[in-house]
mmCIF file of C-alpha atoms in Angstrom:
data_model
loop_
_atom_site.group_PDB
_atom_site.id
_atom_site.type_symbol
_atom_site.label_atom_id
_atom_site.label_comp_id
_atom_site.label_asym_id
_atom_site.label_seq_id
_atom_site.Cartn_x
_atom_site.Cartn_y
_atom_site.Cartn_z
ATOM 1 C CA UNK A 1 -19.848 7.133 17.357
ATOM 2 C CA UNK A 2 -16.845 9.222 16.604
ATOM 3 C CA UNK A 3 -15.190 9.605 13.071
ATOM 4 C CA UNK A 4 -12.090 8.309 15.322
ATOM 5 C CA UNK A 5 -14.033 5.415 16.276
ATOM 6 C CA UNK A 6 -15.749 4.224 12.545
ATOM 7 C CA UNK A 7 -11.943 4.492 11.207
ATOM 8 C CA UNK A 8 -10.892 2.059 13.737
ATOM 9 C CA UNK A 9 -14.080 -0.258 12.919
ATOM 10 C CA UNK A 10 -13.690 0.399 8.982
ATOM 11 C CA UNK A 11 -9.692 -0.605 9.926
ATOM 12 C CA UNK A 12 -10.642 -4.044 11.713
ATOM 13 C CA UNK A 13 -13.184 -4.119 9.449
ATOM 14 C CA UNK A 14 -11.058 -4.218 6.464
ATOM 15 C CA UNK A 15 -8.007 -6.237 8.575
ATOM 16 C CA UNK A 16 -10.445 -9.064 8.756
ATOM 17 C CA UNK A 17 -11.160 -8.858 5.102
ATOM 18 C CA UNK A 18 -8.014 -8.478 4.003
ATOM 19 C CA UNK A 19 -7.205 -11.691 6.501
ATOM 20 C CA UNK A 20 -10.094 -13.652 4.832
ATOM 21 C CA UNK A 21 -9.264 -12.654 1.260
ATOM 22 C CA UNK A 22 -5.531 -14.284 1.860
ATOM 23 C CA UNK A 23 -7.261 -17.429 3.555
ATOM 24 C CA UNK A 24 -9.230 -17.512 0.458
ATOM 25 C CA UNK A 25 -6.110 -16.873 -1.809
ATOM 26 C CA UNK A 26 -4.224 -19.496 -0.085
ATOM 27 C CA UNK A 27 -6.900 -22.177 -0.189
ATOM 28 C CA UNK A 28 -7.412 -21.337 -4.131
ATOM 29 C CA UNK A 29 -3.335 -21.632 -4.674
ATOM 30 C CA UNK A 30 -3.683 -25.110 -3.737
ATOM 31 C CA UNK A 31 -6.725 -26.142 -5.988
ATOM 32 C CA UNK A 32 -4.661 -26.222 -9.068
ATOM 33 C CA UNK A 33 -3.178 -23.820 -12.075
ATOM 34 C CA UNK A 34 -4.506 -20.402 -11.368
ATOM 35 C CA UNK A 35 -4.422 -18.393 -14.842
ATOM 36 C CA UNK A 36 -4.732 -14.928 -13.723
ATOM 37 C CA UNK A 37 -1.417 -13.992 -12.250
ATOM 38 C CA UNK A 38 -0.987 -10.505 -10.432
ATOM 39 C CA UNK A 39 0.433 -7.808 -13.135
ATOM 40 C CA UNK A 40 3.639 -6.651 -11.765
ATOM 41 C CA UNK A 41 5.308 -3.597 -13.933
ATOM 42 C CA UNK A 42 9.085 -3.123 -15.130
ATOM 43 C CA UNK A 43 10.230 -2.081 -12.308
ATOM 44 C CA UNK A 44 9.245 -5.557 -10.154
ATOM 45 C CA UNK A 45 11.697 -8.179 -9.389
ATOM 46 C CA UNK A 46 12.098 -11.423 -11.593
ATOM 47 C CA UNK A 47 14.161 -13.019 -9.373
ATOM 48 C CA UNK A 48 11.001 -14.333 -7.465
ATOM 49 C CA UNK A 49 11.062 -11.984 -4.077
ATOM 50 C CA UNK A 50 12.850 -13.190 -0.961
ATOM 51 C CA UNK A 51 11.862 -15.808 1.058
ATOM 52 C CA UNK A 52 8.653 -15.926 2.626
ATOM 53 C CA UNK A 53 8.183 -14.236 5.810
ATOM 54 C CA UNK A 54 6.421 -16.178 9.083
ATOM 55 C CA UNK A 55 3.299 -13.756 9.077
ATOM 56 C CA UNK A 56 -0.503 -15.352 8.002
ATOM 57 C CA UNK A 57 -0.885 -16.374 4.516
ATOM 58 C CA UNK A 58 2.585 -14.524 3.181
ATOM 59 C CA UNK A 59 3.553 -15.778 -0.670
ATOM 60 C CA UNK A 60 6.107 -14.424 -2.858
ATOM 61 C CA UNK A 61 3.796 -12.844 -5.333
ATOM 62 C CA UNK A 62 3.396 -9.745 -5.496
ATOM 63 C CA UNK A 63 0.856 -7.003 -7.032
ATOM 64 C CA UNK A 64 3.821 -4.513 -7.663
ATOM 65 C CA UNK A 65 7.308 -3.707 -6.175
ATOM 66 C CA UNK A 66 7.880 -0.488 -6.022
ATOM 67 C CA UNK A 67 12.089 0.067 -6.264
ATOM 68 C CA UNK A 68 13.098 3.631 -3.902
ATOM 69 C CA UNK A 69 16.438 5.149 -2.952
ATOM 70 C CA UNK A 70 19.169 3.068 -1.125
ATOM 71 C CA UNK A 71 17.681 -0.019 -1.242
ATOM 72 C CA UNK A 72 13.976 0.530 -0.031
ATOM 73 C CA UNK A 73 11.315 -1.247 -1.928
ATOM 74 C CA UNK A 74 7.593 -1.789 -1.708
ATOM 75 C CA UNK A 75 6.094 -4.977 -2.103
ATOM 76 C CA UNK A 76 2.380 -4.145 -2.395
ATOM 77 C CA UNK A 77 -0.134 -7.043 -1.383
ATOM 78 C CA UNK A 78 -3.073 -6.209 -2.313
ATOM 79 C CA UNK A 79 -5.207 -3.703 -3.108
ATOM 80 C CA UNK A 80 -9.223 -4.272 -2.268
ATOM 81 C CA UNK A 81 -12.214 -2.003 -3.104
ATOM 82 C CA UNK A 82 -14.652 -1.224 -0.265
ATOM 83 C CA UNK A 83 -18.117 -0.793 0.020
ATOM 84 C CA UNK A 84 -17.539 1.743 1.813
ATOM 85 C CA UNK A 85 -16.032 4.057 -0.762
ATOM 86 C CA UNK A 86 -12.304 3.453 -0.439
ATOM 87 C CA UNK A 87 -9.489 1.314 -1.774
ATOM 88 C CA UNK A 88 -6.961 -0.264 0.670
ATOM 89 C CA UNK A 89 -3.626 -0.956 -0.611
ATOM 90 C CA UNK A 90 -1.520 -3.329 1.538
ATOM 91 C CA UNK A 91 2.002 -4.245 1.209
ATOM 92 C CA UNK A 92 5.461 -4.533 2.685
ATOM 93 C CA UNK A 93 8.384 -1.487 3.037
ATOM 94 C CA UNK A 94 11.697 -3.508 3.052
ATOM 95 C CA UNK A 95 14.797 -2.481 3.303
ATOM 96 C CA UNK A 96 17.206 -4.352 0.426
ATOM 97 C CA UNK A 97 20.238 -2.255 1.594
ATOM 98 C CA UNK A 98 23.284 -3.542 3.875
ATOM 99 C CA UNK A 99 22.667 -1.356 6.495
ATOM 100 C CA UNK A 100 20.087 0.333 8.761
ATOM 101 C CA UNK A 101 18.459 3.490 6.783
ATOM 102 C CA UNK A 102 16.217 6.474 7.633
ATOM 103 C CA UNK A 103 12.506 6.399 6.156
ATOM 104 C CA UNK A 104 12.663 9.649 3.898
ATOM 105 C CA UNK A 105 10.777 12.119 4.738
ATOM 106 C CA UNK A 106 9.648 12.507 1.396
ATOM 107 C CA UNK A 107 7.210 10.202 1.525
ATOM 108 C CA UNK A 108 5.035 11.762 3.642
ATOM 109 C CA UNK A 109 4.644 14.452 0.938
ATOM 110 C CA UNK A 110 4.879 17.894 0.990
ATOM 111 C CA UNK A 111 1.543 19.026 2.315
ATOM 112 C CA UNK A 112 1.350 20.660 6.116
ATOM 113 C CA UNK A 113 -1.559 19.454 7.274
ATOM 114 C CA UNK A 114 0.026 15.171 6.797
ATOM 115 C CA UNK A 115 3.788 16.754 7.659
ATOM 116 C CA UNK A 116 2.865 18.163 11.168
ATOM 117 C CA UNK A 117 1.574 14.730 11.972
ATOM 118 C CA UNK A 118 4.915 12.560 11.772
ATOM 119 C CA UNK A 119 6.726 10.714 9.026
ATOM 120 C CA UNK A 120 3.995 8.364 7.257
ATOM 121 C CA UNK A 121 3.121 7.091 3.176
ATOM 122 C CA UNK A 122 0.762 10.477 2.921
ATOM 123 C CA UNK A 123 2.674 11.982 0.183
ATOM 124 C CA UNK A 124 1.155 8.140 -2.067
ATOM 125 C CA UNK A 125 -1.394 9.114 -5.100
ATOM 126 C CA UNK A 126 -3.359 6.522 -7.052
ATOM 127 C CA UNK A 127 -3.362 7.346 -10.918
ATOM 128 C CA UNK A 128 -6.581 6.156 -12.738
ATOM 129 C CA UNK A 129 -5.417 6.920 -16.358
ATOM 130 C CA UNK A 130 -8.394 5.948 -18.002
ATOM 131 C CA UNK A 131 -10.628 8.406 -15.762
ATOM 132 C CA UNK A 132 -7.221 10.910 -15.539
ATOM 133 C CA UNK A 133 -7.830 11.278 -11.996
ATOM 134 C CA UNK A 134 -5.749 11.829 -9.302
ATOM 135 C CA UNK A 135 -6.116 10.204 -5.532
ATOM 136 C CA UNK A 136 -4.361 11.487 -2.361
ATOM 137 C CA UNK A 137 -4.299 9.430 1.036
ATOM 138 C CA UNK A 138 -7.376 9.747 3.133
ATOM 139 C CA UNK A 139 -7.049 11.710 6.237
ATOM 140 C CA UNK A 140 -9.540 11.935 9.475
ATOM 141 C CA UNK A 141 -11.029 14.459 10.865
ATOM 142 C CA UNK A 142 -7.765 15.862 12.477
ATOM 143 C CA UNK A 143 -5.701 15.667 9.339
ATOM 144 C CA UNK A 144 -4.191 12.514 10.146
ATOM 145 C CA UNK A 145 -3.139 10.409 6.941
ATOM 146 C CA UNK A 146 -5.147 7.241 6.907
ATOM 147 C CA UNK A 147 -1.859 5.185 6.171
ATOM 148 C CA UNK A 148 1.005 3.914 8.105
ATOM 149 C CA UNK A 149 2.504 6.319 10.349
ATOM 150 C CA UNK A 150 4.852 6.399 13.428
ATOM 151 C CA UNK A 151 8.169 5.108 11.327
ATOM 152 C CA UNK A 152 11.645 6.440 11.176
ATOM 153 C CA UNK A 153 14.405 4.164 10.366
ATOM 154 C CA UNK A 154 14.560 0.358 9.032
ATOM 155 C CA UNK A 155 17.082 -1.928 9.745
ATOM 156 C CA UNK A 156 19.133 -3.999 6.952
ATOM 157 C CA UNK A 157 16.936 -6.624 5.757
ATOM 158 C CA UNK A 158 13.776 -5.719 7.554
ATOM 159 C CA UNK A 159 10.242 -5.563 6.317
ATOM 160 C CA UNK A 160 7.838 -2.878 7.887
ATOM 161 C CA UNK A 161 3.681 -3.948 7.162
ATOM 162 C CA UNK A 162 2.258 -0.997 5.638
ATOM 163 C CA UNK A 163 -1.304 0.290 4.131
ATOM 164 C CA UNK A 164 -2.681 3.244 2.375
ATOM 165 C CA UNK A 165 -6.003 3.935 2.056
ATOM 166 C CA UNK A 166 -7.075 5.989 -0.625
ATOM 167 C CA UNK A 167 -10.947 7.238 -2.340
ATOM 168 C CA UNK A 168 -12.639 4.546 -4.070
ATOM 169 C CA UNK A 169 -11.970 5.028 -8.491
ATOM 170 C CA UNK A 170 -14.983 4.199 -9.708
ATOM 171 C CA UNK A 171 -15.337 0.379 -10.295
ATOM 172 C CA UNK A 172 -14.602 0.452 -13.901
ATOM 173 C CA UNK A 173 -11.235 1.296 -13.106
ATOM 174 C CA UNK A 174 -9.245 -1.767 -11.862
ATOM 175 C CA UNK A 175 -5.996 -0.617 -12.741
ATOM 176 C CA UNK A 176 -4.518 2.380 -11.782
ATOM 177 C CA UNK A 177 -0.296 3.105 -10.766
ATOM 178 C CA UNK A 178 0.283 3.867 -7.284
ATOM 179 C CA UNK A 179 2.898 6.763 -7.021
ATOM 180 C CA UNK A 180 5.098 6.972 -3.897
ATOM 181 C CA UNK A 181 7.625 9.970 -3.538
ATOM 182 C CA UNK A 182 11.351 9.070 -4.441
ATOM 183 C CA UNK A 183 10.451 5.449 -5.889
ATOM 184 C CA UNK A 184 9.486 4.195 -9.020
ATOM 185 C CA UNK A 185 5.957 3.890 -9.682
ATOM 186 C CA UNK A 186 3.989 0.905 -10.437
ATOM 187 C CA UNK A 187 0.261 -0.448 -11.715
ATOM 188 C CA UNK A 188 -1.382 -2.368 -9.757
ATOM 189 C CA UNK A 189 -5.031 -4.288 -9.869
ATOM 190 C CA UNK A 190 -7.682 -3.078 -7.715
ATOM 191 C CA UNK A 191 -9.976 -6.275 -6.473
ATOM 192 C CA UNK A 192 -13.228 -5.790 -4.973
#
């Protein structure tokens, strides 16, 4: 089996869990007072997110919003360890602005290897503080980053599903920040 084909399984693999985990999530939300809310930092929304969106198990809470230039923001999902070694963070890239905008190609950071592949969240970093450890975007065996690619503009109001994937912290570490390029950064809690 190819490297190409194992990231495709670990991707379905960890679709499906991510799919289960917000079955779960939803089930639980209806059971009764939860009292461990999702951390969100300074830089998140209190005005209780828009309006939930049509897709599978959507809610309005959110691990982190990330605020960017012109209106962009980044509602992150969830972020879930792996067994296989890696942390997936999931989330949404919306555009808050009142008219159509170009992704920035800052975002796909500044290395040649992730640039030469197309505009994509390569240039993301989780920050375990407590470890003071860096993380940079997987990548396949052809430099590809393992993240959302293929993305150039967003239209007013739209939400674009995105997902980073990134090495595993060690399990100890639950919270790290996640660090985009031109937004503001935010902690998040790492399930799993």
């Amino acid at each position: 089996m190819s490297i190409r084909s194992t990231t495709k399984a670990r991707r379905g693999m960890v679709a499906l869990a991510v799919a289960a985990g917000l079955a779960l999530g939803v089930a639980g939300c209806s059971e009764g007072g939860d009292d461990k809310k999702p951390q969100t930092t300074a830089s998140a929304s209190k005005d209780g997110g828009p309006n939930p969106s049509a897709q599978e198990g959507q809610s309005e809470e959110f691990l982190a919003e990330l605020k960017g230039s012109n209106g962009l923001l980044l509602q992150v999902t969830s972020a879930e360890r792996d067994a296989g070694g890696f942390v997936t963070v999931n989330g949404n890239l919306k555009n808050d602005g009142d008219k159509s905008l170009p992704i920035p190609s800052a975002l796909s950071g500044n290395e040649t290897e992730i640039i030469k592949n197309g505009r994509s969240l390569g240039g993301a970093t989780l920050i375990d503080s407590k470890g003071k450890k860096r993380y940079y975007v997987l990548r396949d065996t052809d430099g590809r980053p393992l993240t959302t690619t293929g993305f150039s503009t967003i239209k007013a109001g739209e939400s674009l599903a995105v997902f980073m994937q990134f090495p595993s912290p060690p399990t100890d570490a639950d919270e790290v920040s996640l660090q985009l390029p031109t937004f503001a950064s935010g902690t998040i809690q790492i399930s799993g």
